[in-house]
Amino acid sequence: MNAFWLKITSNRFYKRLLKEPFTYVTGAVLLAVFAIAHLAVFSKGWGVTSAFADWGAWMYKLVGGNVDNWAYFSSEKAQKTLSGGFMNDGGSIRNLGIILGAFLATLFASEFKLKKIKSKKQIVAAALGGLLMGYGARLANGCNIGALFTSISSLSLSGWIFWLFLFGGAFIGSKLLAKYFM
Amino acid sequence: MAEFTLDCLGEACPVPLMRTEKKMAELSVGDVLVVSIDHSCAMKNVPEWARKQGHNVEIEEIDDGEWEVVIEKTK
Amino acid sequence: MGQTAGPATKSTRTRAPRKPKKSQLPFALLATALVIVFGFYLNYYNDKMVVYLLFGISFGVILQRSRFCFTASMRDPCITGSTSVTRAVLIACSLATIGFTAIKYSAHMKGETIPGMENVGQISLALAIGAVLFGIGMVIAGGCASGTLMRVGEGFTMQMISLFFFVLGSLWGAHDMGWWRAHVIKDAPAVFLPDVFGWLGALLVQSLIILLLYIASVKWQEKKMGSAE
């Protein structure tokens, strides 16, 4: 049976489409097309991180916290999202879709492997990096998607300013990485 | 004409690239470096970097999601 | 570190016999079926959710298949001098700009509210600080927001940890937002380029910026790596 599957996956069209990586430019064109379609369908640009704040609020609730008097969640829209729950929140489902999409693409390429943590340094890096990204994304009202890609494409000056300072941050990050995390 | 190995299994981007860059600088012309990688992005950016530097590069998938990038130093 | 005699090419290298590869295609098909079932289940909640799921899956597949990495677009110019990903991001922005502007302009002509204006953000010190923090974080954690999600799907334990802390950081940020809004952001201006240059002017200015950045990134790589490829 394995031979049968291997025969399919070694077909040259299969390899082209599902195995060998696309070029960065192909990825860029496809991302642009889907980002435009997203705006056309939902009248809203693609974003990733605002759903993370809702996830945080739900987790906080699970451990007994309450975010109702936080200014960030005070708007009617935010309250509606929070009470609607994960399964009724488009942003959360879209993020889940990204995870599933990457998972499926890796499986179809026959390249899935659970990658374990190699050192304690990685844990520190992941935790610190995650915290910085989370806090930063809230301050800047978005991430590399919402505040950069979608924002620049929306002809917003804020996207370019975000880019400029993100570049500065990446420069500092590269130095830190080389010094402490290699 | 020596062969060296570099184990980058479990390393996340851009560590494999930075370590490869460092290691390649220590090698002499004609030496071969075999970099083991299991990071799907590194299997693209390590060979890309090496090709840009003008080295000979080959990629082999040795297991599901595990690659060996073979780089021959040319200059 | 095995020493080999003769020219060090691949053919002379000795390696351990490899175990036969196992195709993951059956698991891929099974997982696809499960995702489809999940899609129908979602439909039960709210018919828009399936569309969101489809978009998410598409973005995930595109990001994974092309290894598109916003982090690398910022980081690689510093580390190796390579700007191939940077240029891809510029191409994505330029194409999306055209489509976005078409949609916005047609809404404007019909006198409707222009869609997607949430992404025209306020320009304040908070934006700059947030961007710097985000930039440091994404390089250290080995992935930006979309990249972290994608790598969770690929099975990276490290990014699963970073996603958890990303959510925690978002909650922390949301907690402090009241203060930032009251003291830093206040009524900082949001600049929509067509309001300044007109629609055509904004497109031209934006294209010019992207073109100049593209040329700069080609030159940067030539200088750093000696090749623009």
Short mmCIF file of C-alpha atoms in Angstrom, two decimals:
data_model
loop_
_atom_site.label_atom_id
_atom_site.label_comp_id
_atom_site.label_asym_id
_atom_site.label_seq_id
_atom_site.Cartn_x
_atom_site.Cartn_y
_atom_site.Cartn_z
CA MET A 1 0.00 0.00 0.00
CA ASN A 2 2.82 2.40 0.85
CA ALA A 3 4.20 1.85 -2.66
CA PHE A 4 0.88 2.96 -4.13
CA TRP A 5 0.92 6.24 -2.18
CA LEU A 6 4.58 6.81 -2.97
CA LYS A 7 3.80 6.37 -6.66
CA ILE A 8 1.18 9.12 -6.52
CA THR A 9 3.45 11.47 -4.62
CA SER A 10 6.31 10.95 -7.06
CA ASN A 11 4.20 12.06 -10.01
CA ARG A 12 5.82 15.19 -11.40
CA PHE A 13 2.66 17.29 -11.32
CA TYR A 14 1.97 16.24 -7.74
CA LYS A 15 5.52 17.22 -6.82
CA ARG A 16 5.27 20.57 -8.52
CA LEU A 17 1.98 21.43 -6.88
CA LEU A 18 2.23 19.89 -3.44
CA LYS A 19 5.84 19.02 -2.64
CA GLU A 20 8.47 21.41 -3.95
CA PRO A 21 8.33 24.85 -2.34
CA PHE A 22 6.85 27.67 -4.41
CA THR A 23 9.06 30.65 -5.08
CA TYR A 24 8.65 33.65 -2.77
CA VAL A 25 7.22 35.64 -5.66
CA THR A 26 4.54 33.02 -6.32
CA GLY A 27 3.65 33.20 -2.65
CA ALA A 28 3.51 37.00 -2.83
CA VAL A 29 1.14 36.98 -5.81
CA LEU A 30 -1.16 34.39 -4.21
CA LEU A 31 -1.20 36.23 -0.87
CA ALA A 32 -2.13 39.47 -2.62
CA VAL A 33 -4.96 37.80 -4.56
CA PHE A 34 -6.42 36.21 -1.44
CA ALA A 35 -6.01 39.38 0.62
CA ILE A 36 -7.94 41.32 -2.03
CA ALA A 37 -10.64 38.62 -2.15
CA HIS A 38 -10.86 38.79 1.65
CA LEU A 39 -11.51 42.53 1.57
CA ALA A 40 -14.07 42.08 -1.21
CA VAL A 41 -15.97 39.34 0.61
CA PHE A 42 -15.97 40.68 4.17
CA SER A 43 -15.43 44.43 3.60
CA LYS A 44 -12.66 44.01 6.15
CA GLY A 45 -8.94 43.51 5.79
CA TRP A 46 -7.08 40.41 6.88
CA GLY A 47 -5.60 40.53 10.39
CA VAL A 48 -4.28 38.00 12.84
CA THR A 49 -3.55 39.37 16.28
CA SER A 50 -6.72 41.05 17.46
CA ALA A 51 -8.21 37.56 17.84
CA PHE A 52 -5.28 36.70 20.12
CA ALA A 53 -6.45 39.34 22.60
CA ASP A 54 -9.86 37.66 22.65
CA TRP A 55 -8.22 34.28 23.18
CA GLY A 56 -6.36 35.83 26.09
CA ALA A 57 -9.61 37.15 27.54
CA TRP A 58 -11.25 33.74 27.26
CA MET A 59 -8.26 32.06 28.91
CA TYR A 60 -8.33 34.70 31.65
CA LYS A 61 -11.99 33.93 32.21
CA LEU A 62 -11.23 30.23 32.51
CA VAL A 63 -8.95 30.94 35.45
CA GLY A 64 -11.52 33.19 37.05
CA GLY A 65 -10.50 36.62 35.71
CA ASN A 66 -12.79 39.31 34.41
CA VAL A 67 -12.05 41.75 31.60
CA ASP A 68 -15.39 43.53 31.51
CA ASN A 69 -14.07 46.79 32.96
CA TRP A 70 -10.96 46.96 30.75
CA ALA A 71 -11.12 49.86 28.34
CA TYR A 72 -9.91 47.66 25.51
CA PHE A 73 -12.87 45.32 25.74
CA SER A 74 -15.43 47.99 26.63
CA SER A 75 -16.77 48.59 23.13
CA GLU A 76 -20.00 46.94 22.15
CA LYS A 77 -18.29 45.08 19.31
CA ALA A 78 -15.62 43.63 21.58
CA GLN A 79 -18.24 42.55 24.12
CA LYS A 80 -20.23 40.85 21.37
CA THR A 81 -17.17 38.94 20.16
CA LEU A 82 -16.33 37.86 23.71
CA SER A 83 -19.81 36.63 24.49
CA GLY A 84 -20.18 34.96 21.09
CA GLY A 85 -17.26 32.64 21.80
CA PHE A 86 -14.56 31.07 19.66
CA MET A 87 -16.84 29.32 17.19
CA ASN A 88 -18.65 32.53 16.26
CA ASP A 89 -15.55 34.68 15.87
CA GLY A 90 -14.33 34.95 12.28
CA GLY A 91 -10.84 36.07 13.28
CA SER A 92 -10.35 33.06 15.55
CA ILE A 93 -11.64 30.62 12.96
CA ARG A 94 -9.41 32.20 10.32
CA ASN A 95 -6.38 31.77 12.59
CA LEU A 96 -7.35 28.17 13.21
CA GLY A 97 -7.59 27.82 9.42
CA ILE A 98 -4.00 29.04 9.01
CA ILE A 99 -2.81 26.33 11.43
CA LEU A 100 -4.90 23.68 9.66
CA GLY A 101 -3.83 24.86 6.20
CA ALA A 102 -0.14 24.68 7.08
CA PHE A 103 -0.70 21.28 8.71
CA LEU A 104 -2.43 19.90 5.60
CA ALA A 105 0.18 21.36 3.24
CA THR A 106 2.95 19.71 5.28
CA LEU A 107 1.13 16.36 5.29
CA PHE A 108 0.51 16.44 1.54
CA ALA A 109 4.23 17.13 1.07
CA SER A 110 4.91 14.14 3.37
CA GLU A 111 7.09 16.36 5.54
CA PHE A 112 5.27 16.37 8.84
CA LYS A 113 7.35 15.79 11.93
CA LEU A 114 6.77 16.92 15.48
CA LYS A 115 9.78 19.09 16.18
CA LYS A 116 10.86 18.91 19.77
CA ILE A 117 12.50 21.61 21.80
CA LYS A 118 16.24 21.31 21.59
CA SER A 119 17.41 23.51 24.43
CA LYS A 120 16.23 25.67 27.32
CA LYS A 121 17.34 28.70 25.34
CA GLN A 122 14.62 27.99 22.80
CA ILE A 123 11.97 28.03 25.50
CA VAL A 124 13.23 31.37 26.81
CA ALA A 125 13.39 32.77 23.27
CA ALA A 126 9.91 31.55 22.40
CA ALA A 127 8.37 32.89 25.61
CA LEU A 128 10.12 36.26 25.49
CA GLY A 129 9.51 36.67 21.76
CA GLY A 130 5.85 35.75 22.14
CA LEU A 131 5.29 38.22 24.96
CA LEU A 132 7.01 41.05 23.06
CA MET A 133 4.98 40.33 19.92
CA GLY A 134 1.73 40.15 21.83
CA TYR A 135 2.26 43.41 23.69
CA GLY A 136 3.72 45.16 20.64
CA ALA A 137 0.87 44.11 18.41
CA ARG A 138 -1.69 45.62 20.79
CA LEU A 139 0.20 48.92 21.00
CA ALA A 140 0.56 49.13 17.23
CA ASN A 141 -2.99 47.90 16.66
CA GLY A 142 -1.88 44.93 14.57
CA CYS A 143 0.95 42.72 13.49
CA ASN A 144 2.90 42.05 10.33
CA ILE A 145 -0.43 41.36 8.62
CA GLY A 146 -2.95 43.85 10.03
CA ALA A 147 -0.59 46.76 10.69
CA LEU A 148 1.84 46.10 7.84
CA PHE A 149 0.57 44.15 4.84
CA THR A 150 -3.11 45.08 5.03
CA SER A 151 -2.36 48.57 6.28
CA ILE A 152 0.12 49.44 3.53
CA SER A 153 -2.19 47.96 0.91
CA SER A 154 -4.96 50.16 2.35
CA LEU A 155 -2.90 53.26 1.44
CA SER A 156 -2.34 54.07 5.10
CA LEU A 157 0.69 56.02 6.25
CA SER A 158 0.67 54.04 9.51
CA GLY A 159 1.68 50.90 7.59
CA TRP A 160 4.87 52.51 6.34
CA ILE A 161 5.74 53.89 9.76
CA PHE A 162 5.12 50.46 11.28
CA TRP A 163 7.44 48.97 8.66
CA LEU A 164 10.20 51.45 9.43
CA PHE A 165 10.17 50.76 13.17
CA LEU A 166 9.60 47.03 12.69
CA PHE A 167 12.80 47.02 10.68
CA GLY A 168 14.60 48.72 13.55
CA GLY A 169 13.20 46.15 15.96
CA ALA A 170 14.27 43.28 13.72
CA PHE A 171 17.79 44.74 13.64
CA ILE A 172 17.95 44.84 17.43
CA GLY A 173 16.43 41.34 17.55
CA SER A 174 19.07 39.97 15.18
CA LYS A 175 21.85 41.33 17.40
CA LEU A 176 20.23 39.86 20.54
CA LEU A 177 19.73 36.53 18.80
CA ALA A 178 23.35 36.31 17.72
CA LYS A 179 24.54 37.26 21.20
CA TYR A 180 22.27 35.27 23.50
CA PHE A 181 20.29 32.65 21.63
CA MET A 182 22.69 30.94 19.28
CA MET B 1 39.00 17.94 0.82
CA ALA B 2 37.50 17.23 4.15
CA GLU B 3 33.87 16.66 4.95
CA PHE B 4 32.25 18.37 7.90
CA THR B 5 28.84 18.00 9.41
CA LEU B 6 26.66 20.52 11.13
CA ASP B 7 23.69 19.34 13.17
CA CYS B 8 20.94 21.92 13.08
CA LEU B 9 18.08 19.54 13.88
CA GLY B 10 15.59 21.27 16.10
CA GLU B 11 17.00 24.72 15.44
CA ALA B 12 14.61 27.44 14.36
CA CYS B 13 15.21 30.10 11.74
CA PRO B 14 17.57 31.88 11.38
CA VAL B 15 19.93 29.87 13.60
CA PRO B 16 20.72 27.18 10.97
CA LEU B 17 21.58 29.88 8.46
CA MET B 18 23.77 31.80 10.89
CA ARG B 19 25.61 28.66 11.98
CA THR B 20 26.12 27.55 8.38
CA GLU B 21 27.48 30.96 7.48
CA LYS B 22 29.92 30.83 10.40
CA LYS B 23 31.02 27.28 9.67
CA MET B 24 31.52 27.90 5.96
CA ALA B 25 33.94 30.69 6.79
CA GLU B 26 36.16 28.19 8.64
CA LEU B 27 36.28 25.71 5.75
CA SER B 28 38.84 25.79 2.97
CA VAL B 29 38.06 25.60 -0.73
CA GLY B 30 36.97 22.12 -1.82
CA ASP B 31 35.70 21.10 1.60
CA VAL B 32 32.17 19.84 1.95
CA LEU B 33 29.71 20.75 4.67
CA VAL B 34 26.66 18.61 5.37
CA VAL B 35 24.01 20.53 7.26
CA SER B 36 21.20 18.51 8.84
CA ILE B 37 17.98 20.47 9.02
CA ASP B 38 14.39 19.81 10.00
CA HIS B 39 13.10 23.34 9.64
CA SER B 40 11.03 23.75 6.49
CA CYS B 41 12.13 27.35 5.97
CA ALA B 42 15.80 26.61 6.54
CA MET B 43 15.71 23.97 3.81
CA LYS B 44 14.90 26.83 1.49
CA ASN B 45 17.00 29.69 2.84
CA VAL B 46 20.22 27.81 3.60
CA PRO B 47 20.59 26.44 0.03
CA GLU B 48 19.51 29.81 -1.34
CA TRP B 49 22.17 31.61 0.65
CA ALA B 50 24.86 29.11 -0.36
CA ARG B 51 23.96 29.38 -4.04
CA LYS B 52 24.13 33.15 -3.87
CA GLN B 53 27.62 32.79 -2.44
CA GLY B 54 28.49 30.69 -5.49
CA HIS B 55 28.94 27.33 -3.74
CA ASN B 56 27.73 24.00 -5.11
CA VAL B 57 24.62 22.90 -3.27
CA GLU B 58 22.51 19.79 -3.14
CA ILE B 59 19.49 19.06 -0.99
CA GLU B 60 18.43 15.59 0.00
CA GLU B 61 15.34 14.66 1.92
CA ILE B 62 16.54 11.96 4.27
CA ASP B 63 13.33 11.48 6.19
CA ASP B 64 9.88 13.03 6.48
CA GLY B 65 10.60 16.67 7.20
CA GLU B 66 14.34 16.15 7.54
CA TRP B 67 16.89 17.29 5.02
CA GLU B 68 20.61 17.30 4.44
CA VAL B 69 22.01 20.28 2.63
CA VAL B 70 25.35 19.42 1.06
CA ILE B 71 27.49 22.45 0.35
CA GLU B 72 30.81 22.32 -1.45
CA LYS B 73 32.92 25.39 -0.85
CA THR B 74 34.14 26.79 -4.14
CA LYS B 75 35.81 30.01 -3.14
CA MET C 1 33.41 14.27 10.49
CA GLY C 2 34.23 11.48 8.05
CA GLN C 3 37.23 12.03 5.86
CA THR C 4 36.73 11.06 2.26
CA ALA C 5 39.38 10.40 -0.34
CA GLY C 6 39.20 11.90 -3.82
CA PRO C 7 37.08 14.77 -4.98
CA ALA C 8 34.54 15.65 -2.40
CA THR C 9 31.44 15.37 -4.47
CA LYS C 10 28.19 13.79 -3.49
CA SER C 11 28.89 10.53 -5.32
CA THR C 12 31.92 9.73 -3.19
CA ARG C 13 30.22 10.47 0.08
CA THR C 14 29.32 7.49 2.12
CA ARG C 15 26.17 7.54 4.14
CA ALA C 16 24.17 5.15 6.21
CA PRO C 17 21.54 3.23 4.25
CA ARG C 18 18.30 5.09 4.55
CA LYS C 19 15.14 3.57 5.89
CA PRO C 20 12.39 3.42 3.26
CA LYS C 21 10.22 6.51 3.23
CA LYS C 22 6.68 6.31 4.44
CA SER C 23 4.15 8.34 2.54
CA GLN C 24 1.99 10.65 4.63
CA LEU C 25 -0.58 10.97 1.89
CA PRO C 26 -3.17 8.70 3.57
CA PHE C 27 -2.97 10.86 6.71
CA ALA C 28 -3.25 13.95 4.54
CA LEU C 29 -6.46 12.64 2.96
CA LEU C 30 -7.86 11.63 6.33
CA ALA C 31 -7.06 15.04 7.81
CA THR C 32 -8.66 16.76 4.83
CA ALA C 33 -11.82 14.74 5.36
CA LEU C 34 -11.88 15.72 9.03
CA VAL C 35 -11.42 19.39 8.16
CA ILE C 36 -14.35 19.16 5.73
CA VAL C 37 -16.49 17.62 8.46
CA PHE C 38 -15.43 20.44 10.77
CA GLY C 39 -16.46 22.91 8.06
CA PHE C 40 -19.97 21.49 7.98
CA TYR C 41 -20.10 21.56 11.75
CA LEU C 42 -19.14 25.24 11.69
CA ASN C 43 -21.90 25.96 9.22
CA TYR C 44 -24.23 24.97 11.99
CA TYR C 45 -23.07 27.96 14.06
CA ASN C 46 -22.94 30.74 11.52
CA ASP C 47 -22.75 30.43 7.75
CA LYS C 48 -19.98 33.03 7.49
CA MET C 49 -17.58 30.94 9.55
CA VAL C 50 -16.93 28.41 6.78
CA VAL C 51 -15.79 31.22 4.52
CA TYR C 52 -13.44 32.46 7.24
CA LEU C 53 -12.13 28.93 7.65
CA LEU C 54 -11.55 28.63 3.90
CA PHE C 55 -9.63 31.89 3.81
CA GLY C 56 -7.57 30.81 6.80
CA ILE C 57 -6.73 27.48 5.20
CA SER C 58 -5.80 29.20 1.94
CA PHE C 59 -3.50 31.63 3.73
CA GLY C 60 -1.95 28.76 5.68
CA VAL C 61 -1.34 26.69 2.56
CA ILE C 62 0.14 29.66 0.67
CA LEU C 63 2.42 30.64 3.56
CA GLN C 64 3.62 27.08 4.05
CA ARG C 65 4.05 26.18 0.38
CA SER C 66 6.09 29.28 -0.38
CA ARG C 67 7.75 29.52 3.06
CA PHE C 68 6.64 33.12 3.02
CA CYS C 69 8.09 34.77 6.07
CA PHE C 70 7.60 38.39 7.04
CA THR C 71 10.22 37.92 9.73
CA ALA C 72 12.82 36.91 7.15
CA SER C 73 11.95 39.96 5.05
CA MET C 74 13.12 42.18 7.93
CA ARG C 75 15.80 39.97 9.40
CA ASP C 76 17.72 38.57 6.44
CA PRO C 77 18.92 41.96 5.19
CA CYS C 78 20.55 42.43 8.62
CA ILE C 79 21.94 38.92 8.96
CA THR C 80 23.07 37.78 5.52
CA GLY C 81 22.21 40.72 3.29
CA SER C 82 19.73 38.65 1.30
CA THR C 83 16.66 40.61 0.25
CA SER C 84 14.74 38.05 -1.82
CA VAL C 85 11.96 37.78 0.76
CA THR C 86 11.92 41.55 1.28
CA ARG C 87 11.29 41.99 -2.43
CA ALA C 88 8.52 39.39 -2.36
CA VAL C 89 6.79 41.36 0.42
CA LEU C 90 7.08 44.51 -1.69
CA ILE C 91 5.52 42.69 -4.64
CA ALA C 92 2.67 41.41 -2.45
CA CYS C 93 2.05 44.94 -1.14
CA SER C 94 2.09 46.50 -4.59
CA LEU C 95 -0.40 43.99 -6.03
CA ALA C 96 -2.69 44.13 -3.01
CA THR C 97 -2.60 47.94 -3.14
CA ILE C 98 -4.09 47.88 -6.64
CA GLY C 99 -6.91 45.54 -5.67
CA PHE C 100 -7.62 47.29 -2.36
CA THR C 101 -7.69 50.69 -4.03
CA ALA C 102 -10.08 49.44 -6.71
CA ILE C 103 -12.48 48.16 -4.05
CA LYS C 104 -12.19 51.30 -1.91
CA TYR C 105 -12.48 53.65 -4.85
CA SER C 106 -15.61 51.98 -6.18
CA ALA C 107 -17.23 52.21 -2.74
CA HIS C 108 -16.21 55.88 -2.59
CA MET C 109 -17.72 56.59 -6.03
CA LYS C 110 -20.98 54.96 -5.04
CA GLY C 111 -21.03 57.08 -1.89
CA GLU C 112 -20.82 54.03 0.38
CA THR C 113 -18.59 53.76 3.42
CA ILE C 114 -15.11 52.76 2.34
CA PRO C 115 -14.37 49.20 3.54
CA GLY C 116 -11.26 48.20 5.46
CA MET C 117 -10.64 51.59 7.06
CA GLU C 118 -9.89 49.87 10.40
CA ASN C 119 -6.42 49.21 9.03
CA VAL C 120 -5.70 52.89 8.56
CA GLY C 121 -4.16 53.25 11.98
CA GLN C 122 -3.44 56.19 14.21
CA ILE C 123 0.13 57.42 14.08
CA SER C 124 1.49 57.89 17.56
CA LEU C 125 4.45 56.96 19.70
CA ALA C 126 2.58 53.76 20.62
CA LEU C 127 2.73 52.62 16.99
CA ALA C 128 6.51 53.10 16.90
CA ILE C 129 7.13 51.42 20.27
CA GLY C 130 4.78 48.56 19.38
CA ALA C 131 6.56 48.02 16.07
CA VAL C 132 10.01 47.91 17.69
CA LEU C 133 8.82 45.44 20.36
CA PHE C 134 7.13 43.31 17.72
CA GLY C 135 10.27 43.36 15.57
CA ILE C 136 12.51 42.19 18.41
CA GLY C 137 9.98 39.52 19.40
CA MET C 138 9.48 38.03 15.97
CA VAL C 139 13.19 37.57 15.33
CA ILE C 140 13.79 35.96 18.72
CA ALA C 141 10.73 33.71 18.54
CA GLY C 142 11.51 32.66 14.97
CA GLY C 143 8.23 33.75 13.44
CA CYS C 144 5.78 36.61 13.19
CA ALA C 145 2.05 36.32 13.82
CA SER C 146 1.16 34.44 10.65
CA GLY C 147 4.46 32.58 10.73
CA THR C 148 3.91 31.40 14.29
CA LEU C 149 0.49 29.98 13.40
CA MET C 150 1.90 28.33 10.30
CA ARG C 151 4.72 26.70 12.26
CA VAL C 152 2.32 25.43 14.91
CA GLY C 153 0.61 23.62 12.02
CA GLU C 154 3.94 22.26 10.87
CA GLY C 155 4.54 20.73 14.28
CA PHE C 156 7.06 23.04 15.95
CA THR C 157 6.90 22.77 19.72
CA MET C 158 8.87 26.01 20.05
CA GLN C 159 6.23 28.01 18.21
CA MET C 160 3.46 26.40 20.25
CA ILE C 161 5.13 27.89 23.32
CA SER C 162 5.56 31.21 21.59
CA LEU C 163 1.88 31.22 20.52
CA PHE C 164 0.83 30.71 24.13
CA PHE C 165 2.97 33.64 25.26
CA PHE C 166 1.82 35.66 22.25
CA VAL C 167 -1.75 35.31 23.53
CA LEU C 168 -0.61 36.16 27.05
CA GLY C 169 1.23 39.23 25.75
CA SER C 170 -1.86 40.28 23.81
CA LEU C 171 -3.92 40.08 26.99
CA TRP C 172 -1.32 42.11 28.85
CA GLY C 173 -1.31 44.65 26.03
CA ALA C 174 -5.10 44.83 26.04
CA HIS C 175 -5.00 45.37 29.80
CA ASP C 176 -2.68 48.38 29.43
CA MET C 177 -4.45 49.79 26.40
CA GLY C 178 -6.65 52.05 28.51
CA TRP C 179 -3.54 53.87 29.77
CA TRP C 180 -1.87 54.03 26.34
CA ARG C 181 -5.04 55.38 24.77
CA ALA C 182 -5.50 58.03 27.43
CA HIS C 183 -1.88 59.19 27.64
CA VAL C 184 -0.08 58.39 24.39
CA ILE C 185 -2.44 57.68 21.50
CA LYS C 186 -5.18 60.18 22.45
CA ASP C 187 -6.48 61.61 19.18
CA ALA C 188 -3.35 60.96 17.12
CA PRO C 189 -4.02 61.39 13.40
CA ALA C 190 -4.68 58.51 11.03
CA VAL C 191 -3.46 59.38 7.57
CA PHE C 192 -5.26 57.86 4.59
CA LEU C 193 -3.07 58.74 1.62
CA PRO C 194 -5.95 59.52 -0.82
CA ASP C 195 -7.08 62.25 1.60
CA VAL C 196 -3.71 63.91 1.13
CA PHE C 197 -2.77 63.23 -2.49
CA GLY C 198 -6.09 62.29 -4.06
CA TRP C 199 -6.78 58.76 -5.25
CA LEU C 200 -4.51 58.76 -8.30
CA GLY C 201 -1.83 60.73 -6.48
CA ALA C 202 -1.86 58.28 -3.57
CA LEU C 203 -1.43 55.33 -5.93
CA LEU C 204 1.47 57.08 -7.65
CA VAL C 205 3.18 58.05 -4.39
CA GLN C 206 2.78 54.54 -3.00
CA SER C 207 4.08 52.93 -6.22
CA LEU C 208 7.05 55.24 -6.17
CA ILE C 209 7.87 54.32 -2.55
CA ILE C 210 7.62 50.62 -3.35
CA LEU C 211 9.74 51.00 -6.49
CA LEU C 212 12.44 52.91 -4.63
CA LEU C 213 12.47 50.32 -1.83
CA TYR C 214 12.71 47.56 -4.43
CA ILE C 215 15.70 49.21 -6.09
CA ALA C 216 17.28 49.83 -2.68
CA SER C 217 16.89 46.18 -1.69
CA VAL C 218 18.48 44.97 -4.94
CA LYS C 219 21.42 47.33 -4.38
CA TRP C 220 21.70 46.30 -0.73
CA GLN C 221 22.01 42.63 -1.66
CA GLU C 222 24.54 43.38 -4.41
CA LYS C 223 26.63 45.26 -1.92
CA LYS C 224 26.35 42.63 0.83
CA MET C 225 26.45 39.42 -1.19
CA GLY C 226 27.84 40.41 -4.56
CA SER C 227 24.84 39.07 -6.41
CA ALA C 228 21.33 40.35 -6.96
CA GLU C 229 19.82 36.94 -7.66
#
